[in-house]
Amino acid sequence: MAAPGLAHAGIYTDEMSKCLVRSATPQDQSDLVVWVFAAMGSHPSTKAYVTINPAQRVEITKKAAGLMERLLITSCRKETVEAIKYEGSSAIEQSFGVLGQVAMRSLMGDPSVAQNFAALGEYVDESKFEALSKEAGVVDNKKSGDK
């Protein structure tokens, strides 16, 4: 038997995850992504690129806390209780991880975000990756005549 609180995804955590995703509005998902962005922006390696003042950081965090409370305590209460009861408190982290992934997919689908990610390819030396693939024994079908 797994001890409560240990990471153990199961049917109850899956149901909780589905409820969170179903219950979170597009604005909720956006607020969650903003909170993650603000938190990541406090890291020493990213701090110079993010301008969030302390008051904004507090407001962003309060909004995320309210979202978490509403989803767990109101919208998905039954699923949350069952997941914690049968699969441990890690169900909350795992379920919010799923919601976060869904929210990030939505963010990544924005044309301006996709364009910025695509720009990476402009600075990559394709010949180096072709050599790497060749070394790995992978043949580029486009260059070999689609054999």
Coordinates of C-alpha atoms in Angstrom, one line a residue:
M1 CA 0.0 0.0 0.0
A2 CA 1.3 3.5 -0.9
A3 CA 1.5 5.9 2.0
P4 CA -0.7 9.0 1.7
G5 CA 1.2 12.0 0.2
L6 CA 3.5 9.9 -2.0
A7 CA 3.3 10.4 -5.7
H8 CA 0.8 8.0 -7.1
A9 CA -1.4 9.0 -10.0
G10 CA -4.5 6.9 -10.3
I11 CA -8.1 7.1 -11.4
Y12 CA -9.1 9.7 -8.8
T13 CA -6.2 12.0 -9.7
D14 CA -7.2 11.6 -13.4
E15 CA -10.8 12.5 -12.5
M16 CA -9.6 15.5 -10.6
S17 CA -7.4 16.6 -13.5
K18 CA -10.3 16.3 -15.9
C19 CA -12.5 18.4 -13.6
L20 CA -9.8 21.1 -13.3
V21 CA -9.4 21.3 -17.0
R22 CA -13.1 21.3 -17.6
S23 CA -13.8 23.9 -14.9
A24 CA -11.0 26.4 -15.8
T25 CA -12.0 29.1 -18.2
P26 CA -9.7 30.4 -20.8
Q27 CA -9.1 33.4 -18.5
D28 CA -8.3 31.1 -15.6
Q29 CA -5.8 29.3 -17.8
S30 CA -4.3 32.6 -18.8
D31 CA -4.1 33.7 -15.1
L32 CA -2.3 30.5 -14.3
V33 CA 0.3 31.0 -17.0
V34 CA 0.8 34.6 -15.9
W35 CA 1.5 33.3 -12.4
V36 CA 4.0 30.7 -13.6
F37 CA 5.7 33.3 -15.8
A38 CA 5.9 35.8 -12.9
A39 CA 7.4 33.1 -10.6
M40 CA 9.9 32.0 -13.3
G41 CA 10.7 35.7 -13.8
S42 CA 12.0 35.9 -10.3
H43 CA 14.9 33.5 -11.0
P44 CA 18.3 35.1 -11.2
S45 CA 18.8 34.0 -14.8
T46 CA 15.5 35.6 -16.0
K47 CA 15.1 38.5 -13.6
A48 CA 16.8 41.0 -15.9
Y49 CA 14.2 40.3 -18.7
V50 CA 11.0 40.6 -16.6
T51 CA 9.6 43.8 -15.2
I52 CA 7.0 42.9 -12.6
N53 CA 6.9 45.2 -9.6
P54 CA 6.2 43.9 -6.1
A55 CA 2.5 45.1 -6.1
Q56 CA 1.9 43.4 -9.4
R57 CA 3.5 40.2 -8.1
V58 CA 1.2 40.2 -5.1
E59 CA -1.9 40.7 -7.3
I60 CA -0.8 37.9 -9.7
T61 CA -0.2 35.6 -6.8
K62 CA -3.5 36.5 -5.1
K63 CA -5.4 35.8 -8.4
A64 CA -3.7 32.4 -8.7
A65 CA -4.5 31.5 -5.1
G66 CA -8.2 32.5 -5.7
L67 CA -8.2 30.4 -8.8
M68 CA -6.8 27.4 -6.9
E69 CA -9.3 27.7 -4.1
R70 CA -12.2 28.0 -6.4
L71 CA -11.2 25.1 -8.5
L72 CA -10.3 22.8 -5.6
I73 CA -12.8 23.8 -3.0
T74 CA -15.8 24.7 -5.1
S75 CA -15.7 23.5 -8.7
C76 CA -14.0 20.1 -8.2
R77 CA -14.5 19.5 -4.5
K78 CA -15.8 15.9 -4.8
E79 CA -12.9 14.9 -7.1
T80 CA -10.4 16.7 -4.9
V81 CA -11.6 15.0 -1.7
E82 CA -11.6 11.5 -3.4
A83 CA -8.1 12.0 -5.0
I84 CA -6.6 13.1 -1.7
K85 CA -8.4 10.4 0.3
Y86 CA -7.4 7.5 -2.0
E87 CA -4.2 8.7 -3.7
G88 CA -2.6 11.3 -1.4
S89 CA -2.0 15.0 -1.3
S90 CA 0.3 14.7 -4.3
A91 CA -2.9 14.5 -6.4
I92 CA -3.2 18.3 -6.1
E93 CA 0.2 18.9 -7.6
Q94 CA -0.2 16.3 -10.3
S95 CA -3.7 17.6 -11.3
F96 CA -2.5 21.2 -11.4
G97 CA 0.4 20.0 -13.5
V98 CA -2.1 18.7 -16.1
L99 CA -4.0 22.0 -16.0
G100 CA -0.8 23.9 -16.4
Q101 CA 0.1 21.8 -19.5
V102 CA -3.3 22.5 -21.1
A103 CA -2.9 26.2 -20.3
M104 CA 0.6 26.2 -21.8
R105 CA -0.7 24.5 -25.0
S106 CA -3.2 27.3 -25.4
L107 CA -0.5 30.0 -24.9
M108 CA 1.8 28.3 -27.4
G109 CA -1.0 28.3 -30.0
D110 CA -0.9 32.1 -30.1
P111 CA 0.5 33.2 -33.5
S112 CA 3.0 35.7 -32.0
V113 CA 4.3 33.1 -29.5
A114 CA 4.6 30.5 -32.3
Q115 CA 6.4 33.0 -34.5
N116 CA 8.9 33.7 -31.7
F117 CA 9.6 30.0 -31.2
A118 CA 9.9 29.4 -35.0
A119 CA 12.5 32.2 -35.1
L120 CA 14.9 29.8 -33.3
G121 CA 15.3 27.9 -36.6
E122 CA 16.7 31.0 -38.3
Y123 CA 19.8 30.8 -36.1
V124 CA 20.4 27.0 -36.2
D125 CA 23.1 25.5 -38.4
E126 CA 21.1 22.7 -40.2
S127 CA 24.3 21.1 -41.5
K128 CA 25.4 20.3 -37.9
F129 CA 22.1 18.5 -37.3
E130 CA 22.3 16.7 -40.6
A131 CA 25.8 15.4 -39.5
L132 CA 24.4 14.4 -36.1
S133 CA 21.6 12.5 -37.8
K134 CA 24.0 10.8 -40.2
E135 CA 26.2 9.8 -37.3
A136 CA 23.1 8.3 -35.6
G137 CA 22.3 6.3 -38.8
V138 CA 19.2 8.3 -39.7
V139 CA 18.8 9.0 -43.4
D140 CA 17.0 12.2 -44.5
N141 CA 14.5 10.9 -46.9
K142 CA 14.0 14.3 -48.6
K143 CA 17.7 14.3 -49.7
S144 CA 17.8 10.6 -50.6
G145 CA 14.9 10.8 -53.1
D146 CA 12.3 9.5 -50.6
K147 CA 13.5 5.9 -51.1

